[in-house]
Coordinates of C-alpha atoms and ligand atoms in Angstrom, one line a residue:
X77 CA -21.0 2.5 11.5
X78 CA -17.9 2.5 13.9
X79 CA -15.6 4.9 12.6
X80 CA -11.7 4.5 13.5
X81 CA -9.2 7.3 14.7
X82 CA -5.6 7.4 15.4
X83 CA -4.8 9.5 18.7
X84 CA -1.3 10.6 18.8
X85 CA 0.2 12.0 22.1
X86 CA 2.4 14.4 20.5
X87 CA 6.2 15.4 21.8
X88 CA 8.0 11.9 21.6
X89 CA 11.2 12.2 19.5
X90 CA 11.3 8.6 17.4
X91 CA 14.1 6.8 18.0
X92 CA 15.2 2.7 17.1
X93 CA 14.8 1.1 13.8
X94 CA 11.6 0.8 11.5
X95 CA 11.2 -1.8 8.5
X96 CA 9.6 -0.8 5.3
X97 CA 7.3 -2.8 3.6
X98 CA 6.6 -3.8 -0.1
X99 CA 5.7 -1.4 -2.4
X100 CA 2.2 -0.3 -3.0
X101 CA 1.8 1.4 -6.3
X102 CA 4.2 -1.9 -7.0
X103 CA 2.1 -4.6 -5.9
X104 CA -1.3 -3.4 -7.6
X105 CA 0.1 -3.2 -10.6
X106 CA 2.3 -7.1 -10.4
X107 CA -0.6 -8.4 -8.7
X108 CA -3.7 -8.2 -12.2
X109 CA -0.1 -8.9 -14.0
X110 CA -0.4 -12.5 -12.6
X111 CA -3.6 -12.3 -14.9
X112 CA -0.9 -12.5 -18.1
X113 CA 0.8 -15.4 -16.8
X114 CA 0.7 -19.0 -18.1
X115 CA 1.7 -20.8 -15.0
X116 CA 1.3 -20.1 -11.1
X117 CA 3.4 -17.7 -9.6
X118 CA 4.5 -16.4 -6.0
X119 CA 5.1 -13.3 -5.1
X120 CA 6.9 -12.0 -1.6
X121 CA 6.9 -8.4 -0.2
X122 CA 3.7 -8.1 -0.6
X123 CA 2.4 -5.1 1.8
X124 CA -0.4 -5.9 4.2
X125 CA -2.4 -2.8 3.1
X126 CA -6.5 -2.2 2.0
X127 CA -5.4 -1.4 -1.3
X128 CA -3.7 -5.1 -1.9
X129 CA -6.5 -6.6 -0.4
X130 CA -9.5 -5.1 -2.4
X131 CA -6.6 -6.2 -5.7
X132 CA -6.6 -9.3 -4.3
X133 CA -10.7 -8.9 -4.0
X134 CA -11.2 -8.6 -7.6
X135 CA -8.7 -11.0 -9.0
X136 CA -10.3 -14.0 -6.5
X137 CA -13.6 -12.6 -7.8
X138 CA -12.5 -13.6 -11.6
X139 CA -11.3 -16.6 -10.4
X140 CA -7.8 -16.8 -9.5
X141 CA -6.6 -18.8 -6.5
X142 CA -4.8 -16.5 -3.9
X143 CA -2.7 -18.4 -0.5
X144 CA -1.4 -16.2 2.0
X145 CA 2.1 -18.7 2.4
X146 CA 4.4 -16.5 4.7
X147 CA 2.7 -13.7 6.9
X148 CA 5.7 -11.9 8.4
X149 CA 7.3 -12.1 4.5
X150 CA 4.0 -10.9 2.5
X151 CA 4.7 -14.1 0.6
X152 CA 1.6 -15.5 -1.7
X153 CA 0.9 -17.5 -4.2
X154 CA -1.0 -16.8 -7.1
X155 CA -2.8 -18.7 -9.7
X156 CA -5.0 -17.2 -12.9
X157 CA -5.1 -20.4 -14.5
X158 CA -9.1 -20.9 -14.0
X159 CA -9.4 -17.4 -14.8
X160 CA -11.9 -17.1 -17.7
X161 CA -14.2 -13.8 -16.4
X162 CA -13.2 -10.2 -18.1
X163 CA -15.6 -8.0 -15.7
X164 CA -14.0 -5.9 -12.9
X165 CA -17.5 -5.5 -10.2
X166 CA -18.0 -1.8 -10.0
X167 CA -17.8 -1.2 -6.2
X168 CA -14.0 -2.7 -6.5
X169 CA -13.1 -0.4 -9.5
X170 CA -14.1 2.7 -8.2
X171 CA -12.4 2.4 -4.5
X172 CA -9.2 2.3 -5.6
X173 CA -7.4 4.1 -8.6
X174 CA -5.2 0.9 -9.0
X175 CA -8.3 -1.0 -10.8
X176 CA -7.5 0.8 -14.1
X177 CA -5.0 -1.7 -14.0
X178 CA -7.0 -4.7 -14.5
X179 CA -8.4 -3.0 -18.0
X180 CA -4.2 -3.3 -19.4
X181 CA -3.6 -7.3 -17.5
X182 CA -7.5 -8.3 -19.0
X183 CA -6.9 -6.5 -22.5
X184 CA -3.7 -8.5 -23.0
X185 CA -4.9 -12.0 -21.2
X186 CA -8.5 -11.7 -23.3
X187 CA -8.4 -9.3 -25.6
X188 CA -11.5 -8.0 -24.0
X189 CA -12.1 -5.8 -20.2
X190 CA -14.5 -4.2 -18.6
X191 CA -13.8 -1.6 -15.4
X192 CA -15.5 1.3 -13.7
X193 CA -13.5 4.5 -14.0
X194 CA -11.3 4.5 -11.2
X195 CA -11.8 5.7 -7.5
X196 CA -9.3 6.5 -5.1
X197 CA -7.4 9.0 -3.6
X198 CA -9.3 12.9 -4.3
X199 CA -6.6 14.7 -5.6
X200 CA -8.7 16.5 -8.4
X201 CA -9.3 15.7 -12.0
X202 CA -7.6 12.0 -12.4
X203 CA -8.3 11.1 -16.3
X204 CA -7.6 8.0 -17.6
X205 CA -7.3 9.7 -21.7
X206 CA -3.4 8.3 -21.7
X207 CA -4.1 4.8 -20.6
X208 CA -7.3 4.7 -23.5
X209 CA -5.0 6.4 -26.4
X210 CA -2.0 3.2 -25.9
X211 CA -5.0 0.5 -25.6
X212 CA -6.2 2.1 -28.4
X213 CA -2.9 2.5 -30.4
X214 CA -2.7 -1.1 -29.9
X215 CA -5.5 -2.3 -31.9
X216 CA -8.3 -2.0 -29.2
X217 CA -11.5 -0.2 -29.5
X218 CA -12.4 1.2 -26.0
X219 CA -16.4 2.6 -25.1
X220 CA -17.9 4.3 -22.4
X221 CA -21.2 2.5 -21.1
X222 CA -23.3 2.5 -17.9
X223 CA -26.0 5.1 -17.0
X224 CA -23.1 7.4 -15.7
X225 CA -21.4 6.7 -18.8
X226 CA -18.4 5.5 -16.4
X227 CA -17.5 1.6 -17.2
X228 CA -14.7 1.1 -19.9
X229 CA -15.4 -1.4 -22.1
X230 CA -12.4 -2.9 -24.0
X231 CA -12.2 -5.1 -27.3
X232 CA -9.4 -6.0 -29.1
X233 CA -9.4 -9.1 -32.3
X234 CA -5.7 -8.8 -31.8
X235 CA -3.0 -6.4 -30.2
X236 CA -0.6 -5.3 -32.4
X237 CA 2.9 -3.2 -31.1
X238 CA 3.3 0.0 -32.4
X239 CA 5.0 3.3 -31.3
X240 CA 2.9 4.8 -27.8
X241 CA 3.9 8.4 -27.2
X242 CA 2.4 9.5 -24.2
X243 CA 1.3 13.3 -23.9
X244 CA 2.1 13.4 -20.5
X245 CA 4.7 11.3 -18.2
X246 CA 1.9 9.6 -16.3
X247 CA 2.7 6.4 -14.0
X248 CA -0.5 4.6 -14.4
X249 CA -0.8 4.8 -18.5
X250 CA 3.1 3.6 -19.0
X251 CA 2.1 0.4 -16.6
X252 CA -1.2 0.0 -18.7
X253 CA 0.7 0.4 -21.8
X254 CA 3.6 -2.5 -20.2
X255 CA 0.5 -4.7 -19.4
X256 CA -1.6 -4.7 -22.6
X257 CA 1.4 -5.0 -24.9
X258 CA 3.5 -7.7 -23.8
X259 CA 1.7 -10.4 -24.9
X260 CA 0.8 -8.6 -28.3
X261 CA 1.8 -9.1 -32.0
X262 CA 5.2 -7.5 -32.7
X263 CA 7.3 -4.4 -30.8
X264 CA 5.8 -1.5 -29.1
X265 CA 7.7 1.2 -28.4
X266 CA 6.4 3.5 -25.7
X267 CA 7.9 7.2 -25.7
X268 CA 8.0 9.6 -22.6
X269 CA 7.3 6.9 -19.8
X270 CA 7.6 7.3 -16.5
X271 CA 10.6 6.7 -15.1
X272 CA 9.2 5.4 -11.2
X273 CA 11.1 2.1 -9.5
X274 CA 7.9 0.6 -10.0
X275 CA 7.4 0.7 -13.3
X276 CA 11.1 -0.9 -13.2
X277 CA 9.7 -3.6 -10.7
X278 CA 6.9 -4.2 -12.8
X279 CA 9.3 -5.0 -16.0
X280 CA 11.3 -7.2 -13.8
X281 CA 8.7 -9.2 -12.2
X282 CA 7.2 -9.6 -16.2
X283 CA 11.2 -10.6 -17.7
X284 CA 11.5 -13.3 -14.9
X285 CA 8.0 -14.7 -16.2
X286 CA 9.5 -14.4 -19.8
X287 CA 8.5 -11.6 -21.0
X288 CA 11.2 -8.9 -23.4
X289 CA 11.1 -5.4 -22.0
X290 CA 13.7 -3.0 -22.1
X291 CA 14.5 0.4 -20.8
X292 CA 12.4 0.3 -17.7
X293 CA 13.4 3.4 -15.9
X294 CA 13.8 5.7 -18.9
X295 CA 11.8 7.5 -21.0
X296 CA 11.9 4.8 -23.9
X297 CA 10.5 1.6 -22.6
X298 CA 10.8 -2.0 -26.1
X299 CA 8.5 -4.5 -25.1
X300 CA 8.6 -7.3 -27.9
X301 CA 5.9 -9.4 -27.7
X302 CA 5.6 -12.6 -26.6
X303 CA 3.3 -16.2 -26.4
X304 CA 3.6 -17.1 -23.4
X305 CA 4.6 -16.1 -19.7
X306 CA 5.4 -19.6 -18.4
X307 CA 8.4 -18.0 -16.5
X308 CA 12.2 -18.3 -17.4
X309 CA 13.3 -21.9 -16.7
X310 CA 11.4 -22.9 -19.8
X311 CA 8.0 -23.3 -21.5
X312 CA 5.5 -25.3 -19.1
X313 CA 8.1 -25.6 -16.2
X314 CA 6.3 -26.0 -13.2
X315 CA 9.1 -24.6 -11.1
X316 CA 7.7 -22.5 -8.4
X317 CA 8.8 -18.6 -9.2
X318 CA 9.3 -16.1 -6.1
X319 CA 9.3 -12.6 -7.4
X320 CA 10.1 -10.1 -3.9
X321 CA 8.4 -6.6 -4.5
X322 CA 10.7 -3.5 -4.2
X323 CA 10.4 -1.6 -0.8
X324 CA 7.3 1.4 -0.8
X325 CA 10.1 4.3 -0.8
X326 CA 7.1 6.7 -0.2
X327 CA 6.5 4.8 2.9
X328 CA 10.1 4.9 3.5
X329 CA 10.2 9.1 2.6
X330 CA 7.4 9.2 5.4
X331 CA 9.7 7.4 8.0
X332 CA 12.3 9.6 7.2
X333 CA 10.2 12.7 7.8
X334 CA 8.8 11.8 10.8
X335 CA 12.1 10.6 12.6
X336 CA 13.2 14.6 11.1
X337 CA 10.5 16.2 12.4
X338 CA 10.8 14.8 15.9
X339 CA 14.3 15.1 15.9
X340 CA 15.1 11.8 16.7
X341 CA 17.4 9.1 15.4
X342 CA 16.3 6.2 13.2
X343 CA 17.5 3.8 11.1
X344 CA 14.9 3.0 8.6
X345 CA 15.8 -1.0 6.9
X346 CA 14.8 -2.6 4.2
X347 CA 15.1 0.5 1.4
X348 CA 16.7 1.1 -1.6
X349 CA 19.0 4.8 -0.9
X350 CA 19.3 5.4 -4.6
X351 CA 14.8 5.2 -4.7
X352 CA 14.5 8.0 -2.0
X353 CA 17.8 10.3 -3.2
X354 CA 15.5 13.5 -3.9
X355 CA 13.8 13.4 -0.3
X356 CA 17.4 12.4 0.9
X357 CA 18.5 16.0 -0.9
X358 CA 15.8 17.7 0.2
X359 CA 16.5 17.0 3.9
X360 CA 19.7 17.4 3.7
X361 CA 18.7 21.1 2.0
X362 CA 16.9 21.5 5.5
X363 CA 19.8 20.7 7.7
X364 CA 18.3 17.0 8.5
X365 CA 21.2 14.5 8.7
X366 CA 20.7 10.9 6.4
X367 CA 23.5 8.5 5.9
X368 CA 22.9 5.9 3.3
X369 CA 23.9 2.6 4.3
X370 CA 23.5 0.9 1.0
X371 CA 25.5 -2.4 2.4
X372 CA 22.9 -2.6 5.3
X373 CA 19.4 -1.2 2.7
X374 CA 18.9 1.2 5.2
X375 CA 18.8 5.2 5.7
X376 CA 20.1 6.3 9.3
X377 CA 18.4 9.7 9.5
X378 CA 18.6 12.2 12.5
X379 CA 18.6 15.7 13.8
X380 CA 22.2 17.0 15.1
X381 CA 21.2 18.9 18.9
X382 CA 20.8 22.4 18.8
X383 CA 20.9 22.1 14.8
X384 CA 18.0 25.1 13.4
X385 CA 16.2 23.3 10.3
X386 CA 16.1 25.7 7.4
X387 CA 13.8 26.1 5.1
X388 CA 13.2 24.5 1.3
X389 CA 11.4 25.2 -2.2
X390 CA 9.9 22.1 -3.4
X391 CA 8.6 21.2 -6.9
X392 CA 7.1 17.9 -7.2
X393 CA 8.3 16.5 -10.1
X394 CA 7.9 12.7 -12.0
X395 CA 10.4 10.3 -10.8
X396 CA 13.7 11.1 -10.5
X397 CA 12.3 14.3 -9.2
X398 CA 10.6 14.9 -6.0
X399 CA 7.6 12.9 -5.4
X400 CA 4.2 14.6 -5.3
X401 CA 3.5 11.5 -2.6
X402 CA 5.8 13.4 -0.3
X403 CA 4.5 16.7 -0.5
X404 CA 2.3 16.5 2.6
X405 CA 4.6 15.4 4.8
X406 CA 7.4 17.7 4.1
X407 CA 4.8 20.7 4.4
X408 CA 4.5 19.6 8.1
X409 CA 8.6 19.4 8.5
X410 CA 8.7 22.7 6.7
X411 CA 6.5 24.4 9.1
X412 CA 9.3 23.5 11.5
X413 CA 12.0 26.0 9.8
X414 CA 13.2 29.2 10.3
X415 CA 11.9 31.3 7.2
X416 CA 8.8 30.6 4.7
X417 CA 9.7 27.8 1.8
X418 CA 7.6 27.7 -1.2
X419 CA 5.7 24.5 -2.8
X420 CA 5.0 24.0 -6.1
X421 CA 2.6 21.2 -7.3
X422 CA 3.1 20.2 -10.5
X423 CA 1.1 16.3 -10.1
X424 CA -2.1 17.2 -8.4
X425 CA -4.4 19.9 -9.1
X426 CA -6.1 19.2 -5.4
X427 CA -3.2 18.0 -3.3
X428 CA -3.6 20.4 -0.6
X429 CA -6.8 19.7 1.0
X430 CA -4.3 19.0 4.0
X431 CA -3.6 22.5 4.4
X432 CA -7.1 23.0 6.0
X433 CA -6.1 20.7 8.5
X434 CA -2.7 21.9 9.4
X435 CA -4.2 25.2 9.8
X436 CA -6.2 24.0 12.8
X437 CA -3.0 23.2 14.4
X438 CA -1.6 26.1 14.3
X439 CA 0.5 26.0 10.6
X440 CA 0.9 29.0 9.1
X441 CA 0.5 28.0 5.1
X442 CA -0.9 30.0 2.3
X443 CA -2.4 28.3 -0.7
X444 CA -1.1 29.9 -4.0
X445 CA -2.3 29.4 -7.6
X446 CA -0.3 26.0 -8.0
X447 CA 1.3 25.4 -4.8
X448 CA 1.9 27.1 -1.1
X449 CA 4.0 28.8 1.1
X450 CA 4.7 27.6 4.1
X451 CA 5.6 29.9 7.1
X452 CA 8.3 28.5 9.6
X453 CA 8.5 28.8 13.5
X454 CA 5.1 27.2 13.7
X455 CA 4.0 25.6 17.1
X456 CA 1.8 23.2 16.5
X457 CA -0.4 21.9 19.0
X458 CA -3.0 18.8 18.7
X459 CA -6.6 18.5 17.7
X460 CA -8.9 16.9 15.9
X461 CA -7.6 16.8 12.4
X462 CA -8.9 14.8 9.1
X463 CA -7.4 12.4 6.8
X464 CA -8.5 14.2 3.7
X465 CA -6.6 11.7 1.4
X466 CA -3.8 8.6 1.8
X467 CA -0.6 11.0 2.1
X468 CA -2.6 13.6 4.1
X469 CA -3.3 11.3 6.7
X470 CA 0.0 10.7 6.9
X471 CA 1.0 14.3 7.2
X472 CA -2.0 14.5 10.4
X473 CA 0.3 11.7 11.6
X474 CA 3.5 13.3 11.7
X475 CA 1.6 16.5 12.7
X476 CA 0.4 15.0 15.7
X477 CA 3.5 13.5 16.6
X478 CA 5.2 17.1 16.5
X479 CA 2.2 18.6 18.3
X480 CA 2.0 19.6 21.6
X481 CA -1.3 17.4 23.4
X482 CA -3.3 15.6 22.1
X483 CA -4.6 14.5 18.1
X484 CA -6.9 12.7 16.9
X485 CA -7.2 11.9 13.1
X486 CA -10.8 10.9 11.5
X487 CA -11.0 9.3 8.4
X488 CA -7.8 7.0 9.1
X489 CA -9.2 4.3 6.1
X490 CA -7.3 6.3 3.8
X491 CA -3.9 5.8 5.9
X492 CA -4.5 2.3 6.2
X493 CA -5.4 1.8 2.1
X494 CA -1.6 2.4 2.0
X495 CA 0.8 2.1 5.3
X496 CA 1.1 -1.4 6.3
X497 CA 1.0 -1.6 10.6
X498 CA 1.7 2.3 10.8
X499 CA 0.7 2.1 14.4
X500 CA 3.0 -0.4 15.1
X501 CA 6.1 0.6 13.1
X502 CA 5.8 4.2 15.0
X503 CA 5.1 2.7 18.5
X504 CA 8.2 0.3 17.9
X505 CA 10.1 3.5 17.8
X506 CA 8.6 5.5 20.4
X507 CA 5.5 7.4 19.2
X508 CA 2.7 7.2 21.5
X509 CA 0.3 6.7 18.9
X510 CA -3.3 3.8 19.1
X511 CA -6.1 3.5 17.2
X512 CA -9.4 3.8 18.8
Ligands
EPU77 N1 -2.7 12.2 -16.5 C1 -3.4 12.5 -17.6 N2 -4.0 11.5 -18.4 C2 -3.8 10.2 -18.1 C3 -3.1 9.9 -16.9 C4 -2.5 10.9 -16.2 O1 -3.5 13.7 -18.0 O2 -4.3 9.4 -18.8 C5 -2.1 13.3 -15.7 C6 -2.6 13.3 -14.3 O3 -3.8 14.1 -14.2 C7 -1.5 13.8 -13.5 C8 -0.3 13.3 -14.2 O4 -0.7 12.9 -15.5 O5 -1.5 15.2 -13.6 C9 0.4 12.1 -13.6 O6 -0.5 11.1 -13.3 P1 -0.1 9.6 -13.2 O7 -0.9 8.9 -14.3 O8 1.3 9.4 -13.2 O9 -0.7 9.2 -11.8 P2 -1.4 7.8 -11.4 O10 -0.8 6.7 -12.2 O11 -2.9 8.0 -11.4 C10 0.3 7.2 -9.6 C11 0.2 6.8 -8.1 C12 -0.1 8.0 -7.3 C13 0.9 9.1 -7.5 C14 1.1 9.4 -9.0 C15 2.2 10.3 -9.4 C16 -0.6 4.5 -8.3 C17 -1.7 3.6 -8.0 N3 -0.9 5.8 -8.0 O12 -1.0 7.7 -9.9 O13 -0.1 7.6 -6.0 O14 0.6 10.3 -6.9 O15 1.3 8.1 -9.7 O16 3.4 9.8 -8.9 O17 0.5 4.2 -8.7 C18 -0.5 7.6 -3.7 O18 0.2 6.6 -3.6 O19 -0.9 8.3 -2.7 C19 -0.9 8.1 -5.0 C20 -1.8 9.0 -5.2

């Protein structure tokens, strides 16, 4: 088996201009949407990541026609017209977490699904009870089967809206909930949604096909059902749609760190200032300079010389709060302050299997009963780290870029399920950073 690594020379301030792709947790949840559509679709933005393409696996291996149109723009065309299986392979659904959203797009295309429980990132217990209770709300009756009692079976006769109040905000459930209902009999009503620019993008993307949500982006999300998604020039029209995926502003948050950490000076395009406003206070907090240039979609962020970084409490929080998916990297900025900050997880049970790793480097970072304090005036200094999970590779990233020497990160699949051209984006600015 040849197993990849990054090796980062560390000690390289970041400094030029870095463009952000599409959204991940965006694109796997538009791209099974395509499943509830009744004409072809294209989609741009699209982010050149593992996680799109094992999406893109599954939905070629029911039958849809994918074509890559524009490289550089992420641009594709989609068709689910020939689409007539209802069976999600098993090795798919469990390597990525995104697959639970093929049980919502397949539930509400044929009233009938059948998925693995999902894989993906090891962050602890990761149930699925939410997305089961709205399918089920809706008029579907769901089963466990399999030897490991771990494939969801779905069956509806017919979907019928009703009021969905979720037990806990949870991203995944409220786009399940989106997905399985807009196509179904009458309103639904979902109550304490989640709130995240994706679940916004995935409204939008479904109103320009046709379909009636509103309230995307709070905590009361209408969706009255509709017939058909044949997109919004018209029943039938054979007009070719182009949908553009929001920019990934966790990818964006991880820019921003980096160019922090390294006390360098970058401008960061192709981002939406009001998506990243909690990391953007949070830096600030630190002493971390960001100017949003709303005109230009871009964040200018940079260290003033001589300026001491301070430390920072953080409590992840849902959307607007601050992003459990930025945790990690923060922990390694924080190590850079003058005093201890605290963390407090409230997402993850298991989101700092990072800490391990940081350790080896020289961090000073206690693990508490929810969260951990991080120690400031840390020098870290390079070594062979892990990439435990997707945003603790990219904290071994911007660890290594801090670091004095040498580090090389293992395990560098789970970086790449969700950066798109990481390497390149940080060479462009500076960081001496290959994969081997
Ligand atoms: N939860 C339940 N029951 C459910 C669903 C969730 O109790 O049925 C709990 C979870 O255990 C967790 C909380 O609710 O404590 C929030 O989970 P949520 O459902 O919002 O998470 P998710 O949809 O599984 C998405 C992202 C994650 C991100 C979280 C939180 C995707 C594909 N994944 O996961 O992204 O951490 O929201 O923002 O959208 C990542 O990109 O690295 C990543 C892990």
């Amino acid at each position: 088996m040849i197993t990849e690594k990054f090796v980062i020379q560390g000690g390289y301030p970041l400094k030029g201009d870095i463009f952000v792709s599409g959204a991940k947790n965006s694109a796997v949840a538009i791209l099974p949407a395509v499943l509830l559509l009744d004409v072809p679709c294209t989609i741009e933005n699209i982010p050149d990541i593992n996680d799109v393409k094992i999406c893109m696996k599954i939905l070629k291996g029911l039958g849809a026609e994918i074509r890559l149109l524009n490289q550089k723009t992420g641009k594709y065309f989609v068709s689910c017209g020939r689409v007539t299986d209802y069976y999600v392979p098993y090795e798919e659904a469990k390597t990525m977490r995104a697959s639970y959203y093929f049980l919502g797009a397949l539930l509400g295309r044929c009233h009938k699904a059948r998925a693995a429980m999902p894989g993906g990132c090891p962050l602890g217990e990761r149930p699925i009870d939410q997305h089961l209770k709205a399918f089920e709300l809706l008029g579907a009756k769901s089963t466990l089967s399999g030897s490991r009692r771990d494939i969801v079976e779905l069956s509806a006769e017919i979907l019928t809206g009703t009021v969905i109040t979720m037990d806990v905000v949870s991203v995944g459930a409220t786009m399940n909930a989106i997905l399985a209902s807009v196509k179904a009999k009458g309103t639904t009503i979902i109550e304490n949604a989640a709130k995240e620019p994706h679940i916004v993008d995935l409204a939008n993307f479904l109103n320009y096909m046709g379909a009636q949500i509103q309230g995307a982006g709070t905590d009361t999300i209408k969706i009255k059902g509709v017939r058909r998604l044949a997109g919004n020039a018209g029943e039938g029209s054979t007009v070719d749609y182009c949908y553009s995926v929001v920019p990934d502003q966790i990818e964006a948050g991880t820019f921003m760190v980096a160019a922090a950490a390294t006390r360098g000076d970058v401008f960061i395009h192709g981002v939406i200032p009001k998506h990243l406003e909690a990391i953007t206070a949070k830096l600030r907090d630190i002493g971390v300079t960001v100017e949003e240039l709303n005109d230009e979609e871009a964040v200018h962020v940079f260290v003033e010389p001589g300026k001491v970084l301070h430390a920072s409490n953080i409590r992840t929080e849902p959307y607007p709060g601050f992003p459990t998916d930025m945790q990690p990297q923060m922990a390694v900025l924080l190590t850079l302050a003058d005093d201890a900050s605290v963390i407090t997880e409230n997402i993850w049970e298991d989101r700092f299997r990072y800490v391990k790793e940081l350790r080896k480097m020289g961090a000073k970072i206690d693990i508490t009963q929810n969260g951990a304090i991080v120690h400031g005036n840390s020098h870290l200094t390079g070594t062979e780290v892990n990439a435990c999970d997707l945003r603790a590779g990219a904290a071994m990233i911007i660890a290594g870029l801090i670091a004095e020497g040498e580090t090389t990160i293992t395990d560098i699949f789970h970086v790449e399920r969700g950066y798109s051209d990481i390497v390149g984006k940080l060479s462009g600015t500076g960081a001496k950073i290959k994969k081997i």
